[in-house]
mmCIF file of C-alpha atoms and ligand atoms in Angstrom:
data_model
loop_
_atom_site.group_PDB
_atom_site.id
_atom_site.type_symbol
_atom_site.label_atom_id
_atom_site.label_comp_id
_atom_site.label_asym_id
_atom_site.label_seq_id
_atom_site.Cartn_x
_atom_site.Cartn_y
_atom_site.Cartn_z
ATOM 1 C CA UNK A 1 0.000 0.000 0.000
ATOM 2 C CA UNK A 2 1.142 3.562 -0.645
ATOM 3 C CA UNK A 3 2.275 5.754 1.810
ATOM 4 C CA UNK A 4 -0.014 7.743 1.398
ATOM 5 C CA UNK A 5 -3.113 5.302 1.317
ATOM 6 C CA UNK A 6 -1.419 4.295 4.860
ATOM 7 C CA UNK A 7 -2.745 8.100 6.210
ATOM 8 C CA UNK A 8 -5.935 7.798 4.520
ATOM 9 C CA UNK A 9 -6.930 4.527 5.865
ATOM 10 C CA UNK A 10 -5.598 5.151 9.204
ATOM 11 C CA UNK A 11 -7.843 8.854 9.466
ATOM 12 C CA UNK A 12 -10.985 6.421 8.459
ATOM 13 C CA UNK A 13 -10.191 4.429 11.157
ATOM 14 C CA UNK A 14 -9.672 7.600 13.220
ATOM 15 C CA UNK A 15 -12.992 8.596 12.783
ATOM 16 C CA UNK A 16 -15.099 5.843 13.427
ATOM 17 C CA UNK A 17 -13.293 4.813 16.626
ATOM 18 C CA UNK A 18 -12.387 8.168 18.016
ATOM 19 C CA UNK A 19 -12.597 9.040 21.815
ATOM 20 C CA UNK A 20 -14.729 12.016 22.226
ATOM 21 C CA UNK A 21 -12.695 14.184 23.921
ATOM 22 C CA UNK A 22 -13.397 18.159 24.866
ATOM 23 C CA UNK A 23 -10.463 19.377 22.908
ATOM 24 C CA UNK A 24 -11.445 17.893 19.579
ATOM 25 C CA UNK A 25 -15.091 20.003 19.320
ATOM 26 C CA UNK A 26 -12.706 23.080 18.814
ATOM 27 C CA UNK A 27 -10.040 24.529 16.717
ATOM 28 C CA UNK A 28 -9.467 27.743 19.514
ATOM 29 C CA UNK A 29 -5.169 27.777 19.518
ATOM 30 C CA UNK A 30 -5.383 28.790 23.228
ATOM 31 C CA UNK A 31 -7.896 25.594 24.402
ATOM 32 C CA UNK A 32 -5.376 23.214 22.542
ATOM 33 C CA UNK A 33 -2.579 24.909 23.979
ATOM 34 C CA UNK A 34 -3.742 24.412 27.606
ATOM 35 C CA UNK A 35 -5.284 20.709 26.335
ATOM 36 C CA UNK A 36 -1.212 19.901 24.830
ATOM 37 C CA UNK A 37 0.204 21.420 27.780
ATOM 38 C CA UNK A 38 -2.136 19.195 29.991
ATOM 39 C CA UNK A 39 -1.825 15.939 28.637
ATOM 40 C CA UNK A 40 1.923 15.891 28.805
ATOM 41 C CA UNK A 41 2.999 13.306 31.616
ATOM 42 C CA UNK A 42 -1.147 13.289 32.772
ATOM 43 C CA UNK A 43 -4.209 10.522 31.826
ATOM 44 C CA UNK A 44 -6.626 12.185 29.250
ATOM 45 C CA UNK A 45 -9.472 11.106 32.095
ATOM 46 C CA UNK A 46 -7.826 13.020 34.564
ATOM 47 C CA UNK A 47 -7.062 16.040 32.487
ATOM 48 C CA UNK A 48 -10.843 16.388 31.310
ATOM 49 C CA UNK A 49 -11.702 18.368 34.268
ATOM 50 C CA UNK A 50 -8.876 20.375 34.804
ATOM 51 C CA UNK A 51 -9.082 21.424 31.355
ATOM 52 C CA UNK A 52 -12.577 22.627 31.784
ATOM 53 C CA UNK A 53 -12.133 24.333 34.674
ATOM 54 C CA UNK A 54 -8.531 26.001 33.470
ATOM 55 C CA UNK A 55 -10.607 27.439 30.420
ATOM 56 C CA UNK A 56 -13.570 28.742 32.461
ATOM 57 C CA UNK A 57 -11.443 30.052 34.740
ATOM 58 C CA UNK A 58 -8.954 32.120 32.680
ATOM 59 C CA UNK A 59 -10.576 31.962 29.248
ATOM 60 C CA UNK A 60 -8.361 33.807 26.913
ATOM 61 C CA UNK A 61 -4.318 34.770 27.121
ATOM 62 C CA UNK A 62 -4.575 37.465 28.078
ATOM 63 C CA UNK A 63 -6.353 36.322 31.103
ATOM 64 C CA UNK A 64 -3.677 33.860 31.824
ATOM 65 C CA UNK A 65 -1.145 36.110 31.206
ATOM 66 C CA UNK A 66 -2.672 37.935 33.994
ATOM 67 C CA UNK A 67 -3.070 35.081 36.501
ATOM 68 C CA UNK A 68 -1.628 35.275 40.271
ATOM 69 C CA UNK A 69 0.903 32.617 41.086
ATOM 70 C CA UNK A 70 -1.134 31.132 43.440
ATOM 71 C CA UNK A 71 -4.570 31.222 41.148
ATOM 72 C CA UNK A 72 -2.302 28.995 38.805
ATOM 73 C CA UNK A 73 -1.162 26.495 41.232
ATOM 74 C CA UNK A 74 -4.871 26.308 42.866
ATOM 75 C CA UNK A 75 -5.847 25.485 39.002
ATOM 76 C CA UNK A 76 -3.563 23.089 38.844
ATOM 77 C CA UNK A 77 -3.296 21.504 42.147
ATOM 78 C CA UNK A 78 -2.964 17.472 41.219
ATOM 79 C CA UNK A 79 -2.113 17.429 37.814
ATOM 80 C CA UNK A 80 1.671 17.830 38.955
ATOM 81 C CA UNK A 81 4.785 19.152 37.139
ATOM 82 C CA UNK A 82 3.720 22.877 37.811
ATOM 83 C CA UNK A 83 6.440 24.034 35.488
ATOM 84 C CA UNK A 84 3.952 23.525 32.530
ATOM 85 C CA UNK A 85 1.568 25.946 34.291
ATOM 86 C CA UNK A 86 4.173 28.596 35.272
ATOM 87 C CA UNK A 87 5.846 28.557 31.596
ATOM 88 C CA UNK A 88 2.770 28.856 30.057
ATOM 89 C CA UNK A 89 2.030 31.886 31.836
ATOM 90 C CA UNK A 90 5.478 33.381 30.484
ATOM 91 C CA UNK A 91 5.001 32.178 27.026
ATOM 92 C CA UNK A 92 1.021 34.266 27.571
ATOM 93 C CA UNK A 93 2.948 37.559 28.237
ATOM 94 C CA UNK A 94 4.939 36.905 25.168
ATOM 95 C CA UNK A 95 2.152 36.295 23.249
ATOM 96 C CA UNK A 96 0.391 39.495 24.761
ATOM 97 C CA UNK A 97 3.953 41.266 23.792
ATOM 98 C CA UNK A 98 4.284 40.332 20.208
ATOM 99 C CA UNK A 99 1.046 39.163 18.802
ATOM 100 C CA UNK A 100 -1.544 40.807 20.180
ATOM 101 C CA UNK A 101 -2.428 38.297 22.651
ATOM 102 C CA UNK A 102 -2.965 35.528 20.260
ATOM 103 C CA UNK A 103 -0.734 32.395 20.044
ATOM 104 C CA UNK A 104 1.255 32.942 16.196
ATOM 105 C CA UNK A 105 0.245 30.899 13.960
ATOM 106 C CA UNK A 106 4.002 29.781 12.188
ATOM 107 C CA UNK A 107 5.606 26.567 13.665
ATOM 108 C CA UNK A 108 8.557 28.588 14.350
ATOM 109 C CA UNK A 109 6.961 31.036 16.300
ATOM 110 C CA UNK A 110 5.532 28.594 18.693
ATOM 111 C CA UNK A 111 8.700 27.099 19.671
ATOM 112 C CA UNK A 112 10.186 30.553 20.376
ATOM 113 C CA UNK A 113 7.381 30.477 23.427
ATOM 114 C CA UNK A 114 8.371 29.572 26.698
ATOM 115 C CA UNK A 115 7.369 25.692 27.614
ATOM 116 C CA UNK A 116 6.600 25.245 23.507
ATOM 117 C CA UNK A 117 8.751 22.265 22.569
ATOM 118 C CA UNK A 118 8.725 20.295 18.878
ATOM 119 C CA UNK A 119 5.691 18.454 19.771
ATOM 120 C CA UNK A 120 3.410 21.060 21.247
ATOM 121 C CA UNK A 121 4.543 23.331 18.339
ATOM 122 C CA UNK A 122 3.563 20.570 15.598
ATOM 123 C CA UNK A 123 0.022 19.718 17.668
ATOM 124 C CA UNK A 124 -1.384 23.271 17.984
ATOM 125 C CA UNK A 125 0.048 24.149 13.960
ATOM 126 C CA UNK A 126 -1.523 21.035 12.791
ATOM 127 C CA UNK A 127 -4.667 21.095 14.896
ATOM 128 C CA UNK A 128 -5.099 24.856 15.555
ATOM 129 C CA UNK A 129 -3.937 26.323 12.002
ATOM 130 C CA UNK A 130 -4.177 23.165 9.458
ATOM 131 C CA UNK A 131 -0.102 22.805 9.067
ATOM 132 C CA UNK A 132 1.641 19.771 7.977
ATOM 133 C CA UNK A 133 3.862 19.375 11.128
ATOM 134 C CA UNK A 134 3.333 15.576 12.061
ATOM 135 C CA UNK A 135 3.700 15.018 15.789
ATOM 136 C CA UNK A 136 5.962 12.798 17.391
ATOM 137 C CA UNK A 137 5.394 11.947 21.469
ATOM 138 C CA UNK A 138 6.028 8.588 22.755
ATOM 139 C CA UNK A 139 2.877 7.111 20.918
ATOM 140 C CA UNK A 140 4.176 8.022 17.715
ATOM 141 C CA UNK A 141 7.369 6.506 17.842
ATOM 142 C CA UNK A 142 5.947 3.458 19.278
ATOM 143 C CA UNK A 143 3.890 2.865 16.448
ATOM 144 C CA UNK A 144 6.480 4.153 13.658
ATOM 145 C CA UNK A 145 9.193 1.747 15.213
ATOM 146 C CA UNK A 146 6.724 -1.030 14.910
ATOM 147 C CA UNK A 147 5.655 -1.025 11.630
ATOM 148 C CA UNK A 148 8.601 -0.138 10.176
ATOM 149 C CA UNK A 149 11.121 -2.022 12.332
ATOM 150 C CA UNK A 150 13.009 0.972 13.321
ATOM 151 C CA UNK A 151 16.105 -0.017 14.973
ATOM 152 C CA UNK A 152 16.534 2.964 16.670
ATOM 153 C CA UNK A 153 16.378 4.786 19.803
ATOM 154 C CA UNK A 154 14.350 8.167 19.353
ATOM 155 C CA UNK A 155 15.508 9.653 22.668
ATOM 156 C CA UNK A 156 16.953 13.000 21.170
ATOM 157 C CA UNK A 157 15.456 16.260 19.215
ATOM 158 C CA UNK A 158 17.314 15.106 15.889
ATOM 159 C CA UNK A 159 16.322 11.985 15.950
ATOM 160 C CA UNK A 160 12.218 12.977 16.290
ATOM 161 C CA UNK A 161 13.121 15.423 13.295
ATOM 162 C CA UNK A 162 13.941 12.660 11.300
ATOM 163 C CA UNK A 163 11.122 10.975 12.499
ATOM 164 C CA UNK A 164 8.718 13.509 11.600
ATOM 165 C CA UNK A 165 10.215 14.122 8.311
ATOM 166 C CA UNK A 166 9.593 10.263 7.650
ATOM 167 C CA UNK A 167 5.931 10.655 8.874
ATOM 168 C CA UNK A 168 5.254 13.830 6.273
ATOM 169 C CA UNK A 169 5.248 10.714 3.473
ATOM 170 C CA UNK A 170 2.332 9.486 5.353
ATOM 171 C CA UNK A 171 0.814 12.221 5.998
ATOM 172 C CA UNK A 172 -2.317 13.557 3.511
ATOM 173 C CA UNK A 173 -1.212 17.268 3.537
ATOM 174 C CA UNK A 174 -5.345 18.299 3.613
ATOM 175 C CA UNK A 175 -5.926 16.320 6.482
ATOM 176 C CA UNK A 176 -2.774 16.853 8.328
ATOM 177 C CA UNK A 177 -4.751 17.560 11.817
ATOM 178 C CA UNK A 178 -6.981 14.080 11.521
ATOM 179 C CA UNK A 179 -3.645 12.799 10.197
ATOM 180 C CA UNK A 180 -2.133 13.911 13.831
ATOM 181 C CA UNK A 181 -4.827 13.029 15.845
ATOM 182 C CA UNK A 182 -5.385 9.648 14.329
ATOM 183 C CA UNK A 183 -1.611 8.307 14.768
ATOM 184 C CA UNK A 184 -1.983 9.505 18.623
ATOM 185 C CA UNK A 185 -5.061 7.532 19.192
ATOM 186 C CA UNK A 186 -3.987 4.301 17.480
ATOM 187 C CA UNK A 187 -0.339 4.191 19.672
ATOM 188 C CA UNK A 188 -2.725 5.179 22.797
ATOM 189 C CA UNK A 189 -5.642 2.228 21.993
ATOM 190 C CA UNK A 190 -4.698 0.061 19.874
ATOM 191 C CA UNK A 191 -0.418 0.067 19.455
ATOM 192 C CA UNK A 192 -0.283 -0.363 23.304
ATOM 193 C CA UNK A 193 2.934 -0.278 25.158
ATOM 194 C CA UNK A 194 3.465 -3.235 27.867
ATOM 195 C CA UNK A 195 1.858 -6.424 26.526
ATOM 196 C CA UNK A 196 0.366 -7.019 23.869
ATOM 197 C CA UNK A 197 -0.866 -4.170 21.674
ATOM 198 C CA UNK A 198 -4.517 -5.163 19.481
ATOM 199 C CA UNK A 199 -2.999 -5.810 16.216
ATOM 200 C CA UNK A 200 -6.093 -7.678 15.120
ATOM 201 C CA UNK A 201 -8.363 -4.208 15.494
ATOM 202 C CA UNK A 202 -5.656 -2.675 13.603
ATOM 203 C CA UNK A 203 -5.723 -0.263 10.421
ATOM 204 C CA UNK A 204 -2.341 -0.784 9.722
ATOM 205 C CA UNK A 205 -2.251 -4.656 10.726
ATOM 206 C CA UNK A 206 -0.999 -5.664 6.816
ATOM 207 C CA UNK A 207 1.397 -3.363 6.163
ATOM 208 C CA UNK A 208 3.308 -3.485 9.846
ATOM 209 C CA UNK A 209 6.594 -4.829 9.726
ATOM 210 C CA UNK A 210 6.720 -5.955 13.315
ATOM 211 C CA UNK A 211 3.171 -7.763 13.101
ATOM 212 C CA UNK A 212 4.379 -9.938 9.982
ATOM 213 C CA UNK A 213 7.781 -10.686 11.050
ATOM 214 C CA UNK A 214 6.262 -11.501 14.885
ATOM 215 C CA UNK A 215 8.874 -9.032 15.934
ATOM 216 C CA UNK A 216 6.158 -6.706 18.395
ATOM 217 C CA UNK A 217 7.626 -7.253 21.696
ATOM 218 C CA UNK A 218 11.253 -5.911 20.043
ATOM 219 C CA UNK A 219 10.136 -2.717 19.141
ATOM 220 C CA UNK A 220 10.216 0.168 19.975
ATOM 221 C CA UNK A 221 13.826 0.546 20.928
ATOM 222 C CA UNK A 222 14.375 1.711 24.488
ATOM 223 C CA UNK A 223 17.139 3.974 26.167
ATOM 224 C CA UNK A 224 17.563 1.966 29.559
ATOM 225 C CA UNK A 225 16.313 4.134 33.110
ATOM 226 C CA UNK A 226 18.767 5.422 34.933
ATOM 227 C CA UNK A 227 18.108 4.320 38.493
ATOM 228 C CA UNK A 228 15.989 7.249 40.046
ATOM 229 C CA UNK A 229 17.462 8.732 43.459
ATOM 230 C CA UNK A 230 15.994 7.872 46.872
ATOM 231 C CA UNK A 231 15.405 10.480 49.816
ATOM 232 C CA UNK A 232 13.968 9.873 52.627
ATOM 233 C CA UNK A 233 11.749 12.575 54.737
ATOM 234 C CA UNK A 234 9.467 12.414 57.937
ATOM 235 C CA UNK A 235 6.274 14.412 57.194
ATOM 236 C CA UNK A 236 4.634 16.015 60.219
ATOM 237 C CA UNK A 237 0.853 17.022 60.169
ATOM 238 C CA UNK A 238 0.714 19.689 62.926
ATOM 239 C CA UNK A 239 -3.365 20.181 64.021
ATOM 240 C CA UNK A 240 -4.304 22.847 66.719
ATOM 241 C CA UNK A 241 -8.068 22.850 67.053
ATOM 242 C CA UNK A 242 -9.149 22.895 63.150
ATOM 243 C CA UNK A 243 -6.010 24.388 62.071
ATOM 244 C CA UNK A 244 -3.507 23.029 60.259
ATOM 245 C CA UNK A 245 0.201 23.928 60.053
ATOM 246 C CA UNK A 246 1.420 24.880 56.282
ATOM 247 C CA UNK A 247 4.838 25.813 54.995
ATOM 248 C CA UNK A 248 5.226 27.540 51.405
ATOM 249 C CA UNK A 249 8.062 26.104 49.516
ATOM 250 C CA UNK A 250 10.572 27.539 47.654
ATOM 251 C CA UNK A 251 9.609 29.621 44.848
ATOM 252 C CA UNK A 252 12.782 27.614 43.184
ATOM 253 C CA UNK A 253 12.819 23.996 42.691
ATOM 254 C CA UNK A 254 11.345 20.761 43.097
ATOM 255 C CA UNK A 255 7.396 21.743 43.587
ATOM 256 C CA UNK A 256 8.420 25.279 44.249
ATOM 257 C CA UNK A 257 5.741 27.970 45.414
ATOM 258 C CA UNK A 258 3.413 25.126 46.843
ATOM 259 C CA UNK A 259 2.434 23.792 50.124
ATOM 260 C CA UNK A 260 3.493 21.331 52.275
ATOM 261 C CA UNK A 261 3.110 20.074 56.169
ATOM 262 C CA UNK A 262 6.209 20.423 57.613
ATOM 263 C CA UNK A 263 8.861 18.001 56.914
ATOM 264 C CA UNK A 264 12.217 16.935 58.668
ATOM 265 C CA UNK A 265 14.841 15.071 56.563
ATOM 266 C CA UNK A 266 15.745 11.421 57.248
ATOM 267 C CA UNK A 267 13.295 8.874 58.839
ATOM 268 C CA UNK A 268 12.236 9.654 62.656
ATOM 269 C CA UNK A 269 11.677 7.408 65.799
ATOM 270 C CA UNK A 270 8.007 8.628 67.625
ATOM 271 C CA UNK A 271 10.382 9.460 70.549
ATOM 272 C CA UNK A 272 12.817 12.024 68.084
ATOM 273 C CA UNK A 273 9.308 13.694 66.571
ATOM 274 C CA UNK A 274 7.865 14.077 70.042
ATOM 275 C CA UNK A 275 11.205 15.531 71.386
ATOM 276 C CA UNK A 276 11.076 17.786 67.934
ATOM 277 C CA UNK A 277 7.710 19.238 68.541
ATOM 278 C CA UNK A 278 7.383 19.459 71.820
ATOM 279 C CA UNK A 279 6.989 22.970 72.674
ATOM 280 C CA UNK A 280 3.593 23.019 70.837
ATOM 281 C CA UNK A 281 2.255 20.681 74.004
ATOM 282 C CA UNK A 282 1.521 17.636 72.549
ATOM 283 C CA UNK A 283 -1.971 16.482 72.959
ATOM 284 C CA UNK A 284 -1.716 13.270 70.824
ATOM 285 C CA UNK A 285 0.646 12.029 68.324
ATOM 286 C CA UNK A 286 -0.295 9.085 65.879
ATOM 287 C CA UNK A 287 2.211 7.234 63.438
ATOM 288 C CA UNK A 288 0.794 7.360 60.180
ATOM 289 C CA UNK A 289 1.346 4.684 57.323
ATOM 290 C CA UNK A 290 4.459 4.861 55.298
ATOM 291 C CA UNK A 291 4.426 6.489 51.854
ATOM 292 C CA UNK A 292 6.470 6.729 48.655
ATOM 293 C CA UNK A 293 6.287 9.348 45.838
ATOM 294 C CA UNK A 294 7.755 9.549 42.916
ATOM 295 C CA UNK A 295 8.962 11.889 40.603
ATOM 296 C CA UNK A 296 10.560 11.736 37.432
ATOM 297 C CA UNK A 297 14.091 11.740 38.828
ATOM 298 C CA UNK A 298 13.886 10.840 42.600
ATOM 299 C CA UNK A 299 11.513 9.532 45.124
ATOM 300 C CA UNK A 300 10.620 10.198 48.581
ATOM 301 C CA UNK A 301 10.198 7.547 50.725
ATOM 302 C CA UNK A 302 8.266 9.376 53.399
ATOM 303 C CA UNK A 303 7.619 8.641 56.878
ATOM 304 C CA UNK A 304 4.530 10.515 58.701
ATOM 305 C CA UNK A 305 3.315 11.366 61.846
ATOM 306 C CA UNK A 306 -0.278 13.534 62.957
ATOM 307 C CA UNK A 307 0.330 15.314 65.535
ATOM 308 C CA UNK A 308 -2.473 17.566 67.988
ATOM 309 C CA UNK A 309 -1.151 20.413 69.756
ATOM 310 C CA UNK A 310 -2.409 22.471 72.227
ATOM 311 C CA UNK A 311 -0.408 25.826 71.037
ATOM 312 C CA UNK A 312 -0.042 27.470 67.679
ATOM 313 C CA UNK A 313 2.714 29.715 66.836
ATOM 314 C CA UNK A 314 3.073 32.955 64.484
ATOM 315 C CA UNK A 315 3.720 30.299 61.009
ATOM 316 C CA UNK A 316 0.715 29.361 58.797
ATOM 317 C CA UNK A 317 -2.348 27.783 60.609
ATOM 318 C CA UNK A 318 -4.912 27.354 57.768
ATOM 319 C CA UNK A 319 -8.398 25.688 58.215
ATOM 320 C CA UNK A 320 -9.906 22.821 55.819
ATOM 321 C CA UNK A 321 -12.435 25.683 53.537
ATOM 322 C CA UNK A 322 -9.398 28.054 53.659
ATOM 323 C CA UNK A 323 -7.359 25.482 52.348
ATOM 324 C CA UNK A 324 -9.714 23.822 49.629
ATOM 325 C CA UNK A 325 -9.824 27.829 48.194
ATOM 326 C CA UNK A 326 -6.498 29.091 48.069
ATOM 327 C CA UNK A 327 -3.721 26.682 48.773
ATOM 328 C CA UNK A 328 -2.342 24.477 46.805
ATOM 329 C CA UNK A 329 -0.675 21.884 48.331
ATOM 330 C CA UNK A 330 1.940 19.683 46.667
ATOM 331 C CA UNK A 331 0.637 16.258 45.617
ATOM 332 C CA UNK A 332 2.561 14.095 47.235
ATOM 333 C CA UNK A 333 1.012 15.383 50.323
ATOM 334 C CA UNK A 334 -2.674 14.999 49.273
ATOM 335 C CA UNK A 335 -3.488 11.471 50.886
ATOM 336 C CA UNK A 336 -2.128 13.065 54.032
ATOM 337 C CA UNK A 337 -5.567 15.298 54.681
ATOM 338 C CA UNK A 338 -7.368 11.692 54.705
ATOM 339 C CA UNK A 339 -6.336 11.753 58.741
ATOM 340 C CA UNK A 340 -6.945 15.170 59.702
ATOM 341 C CA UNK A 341 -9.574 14.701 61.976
ATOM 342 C CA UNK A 342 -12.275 17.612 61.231
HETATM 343 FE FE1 SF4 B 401 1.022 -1.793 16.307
HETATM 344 FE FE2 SF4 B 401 0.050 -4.218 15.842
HETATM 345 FE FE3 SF4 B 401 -0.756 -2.158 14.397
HETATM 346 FE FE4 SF4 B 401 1.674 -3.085 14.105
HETATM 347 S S1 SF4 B 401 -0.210 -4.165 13.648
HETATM 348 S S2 SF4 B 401 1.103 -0.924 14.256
HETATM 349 S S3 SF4 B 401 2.178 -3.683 16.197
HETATM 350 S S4 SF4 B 401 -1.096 -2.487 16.574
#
């Protein structure tokens, strides 16, 4: 089959088996922008909300451009890597700067935009502006490397290039967003990574390399992990009547600008966390279960205690409805408010 007839039977495909999702009933740059931006690193399920509530929110650039810090995390709050959030705000001011609060509408422009990479650029020119910039994410190359038998590793910028040079022979130049859209779905439904992907539902079953040669499980080529770092921390949930202690992070680094409980580094005995805190008055203390979190690079194996003291002092006491409005506190501390006990 042509290369060409590949694209057109795999859009077909595309659009009878299509998820519904919000950010295909729109061609608005900004609401794919946020919708790209999203998805990266999060579960389309778990996105849908967000992405509502982001575009309700702060519904045009300008708008975001605008946003408070802290009205950005509070958005955010859950869907992680905050970065995304605070670089799109930059790359909003830019826009606001140069083009009249609109995203540009040239490939090249994009990626001059703070937290625009190859991929983002290529999704909001192909599905925002009709231009033929195939995408390449992890889906892509998953797919490519199977049904071509691509011995290679596509873990660098030139090597996606190439990819997505290859993928412009597939690619019907008219159709160039369905095109897009169409290669994502199939590596995120149908080519599945871990086990066995459904070759037998398919569009491109007969011309797949991999599938004929019963080569699947080699491809695609993958870099090996480097072994992720391990820190341990003791997290300690101070309560004093329906108050809770905060402490703003760092506005640099690892979740900076959010919230945590208050957190002591190693692991801790009861007896060292009731010697640590004890000038609050302890009331009770309770061991709580052990935790890990993990981030792309490191993970925290975390310890906790809850703690209820009879004093406060002149830090951050915040209570539950203040909290659920205007603090955003880090993930990895979420499951924590499951034992605060009001
Ligand atoms: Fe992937 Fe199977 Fe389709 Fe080949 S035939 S592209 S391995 S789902």
């Amino acid at each position: 089959m042509k290369n060409q007839e590949l694209g057109i039977k795999l859009i077909k495909w595309y659009e009878k088996h299509k998820r519904d999702l919000p950010w295909r009933h729109t061609t608005n740059p900004y609401h794919i922008w946020v919708s790209e931006i999203m998805l990266q690193q999060t579960r389309v399920e778990a996105v849908i909300p967000y992405y509502h509530r982001f575009i309700e929110a702060l519904p045009s650039i300008e708008a975001l451009s605008q946003a408070s810090d802290d009205q950005l995390r509070k958005l955010w709050q859950g869907l992680g890597y905050y970065r995304r959030v605070t670089n799109m705000k930059q790359a909003a001011i830019q826009c606001c700067q140069f083009y009249n609060g609109e995203l540009p509408s040239s490939y090249d422009q994009l990626l001059k935009l703070k937290g625009i990479g190859p991929y983002c650029a290529s999704a909001i020119a192909s599905f925002a502006f009709h231009l033929p910039h195939p995408v390449v994410d992890g889906n892509v190359i998953r797919v490519c490397s199977r049904l071509w038998c691509k011995d290679e590793c596509y873990d660098t910028d030139k090597k996606k290039k190439q990819l997505a040079q290859e993928l412009l022979q597939l690619m019907p130049m008219e159709r160039c967003d369905l095109f897009n859209q169409a290669i994502m779905e199939l590596g995120a439904m149908v080519c599945i990574p871990n086990g066995m992907p459904h070759c037998d539902k398919c569009p491109w079953q007969t011309s797949c390399k991999a599938y004929q040669q019963n080569k699947i499980n080699e491809y695609p080529i993958l870099k090996l992990a480097k072994s992720r770092k391990i820190e341990k921390y003791t997290v300690v949930i101070l309560q004093c009547g329906e108050q809770i202690h905060f402490v703003k992070r760092s506005e640099e680094g690892l979740l900076s600008g959010l919230y945590q409980f208050d957190m002591l580094e190693g692991s801790h005995s009861l007896a060292q966390i009731k010697e640590h805190f004890q000038h609050y008055g302890i009331i009770e203390i309770k061991k709580l279960p052990d935790k890990r979190h993990i981030f792309t690079h490191k993970e925290w194996d975390l310890k906790a205690y809850w703690i209820l003291t009879k004093t406060k002092d002149d830090g951050l006491w915040v209570h539950r409805q203040q909290y659920e409005k205007a603090y955003a506190l880090a993930s990895a501390f979420e499951s924590y408010l499951n034992y605060i006990t009001f």
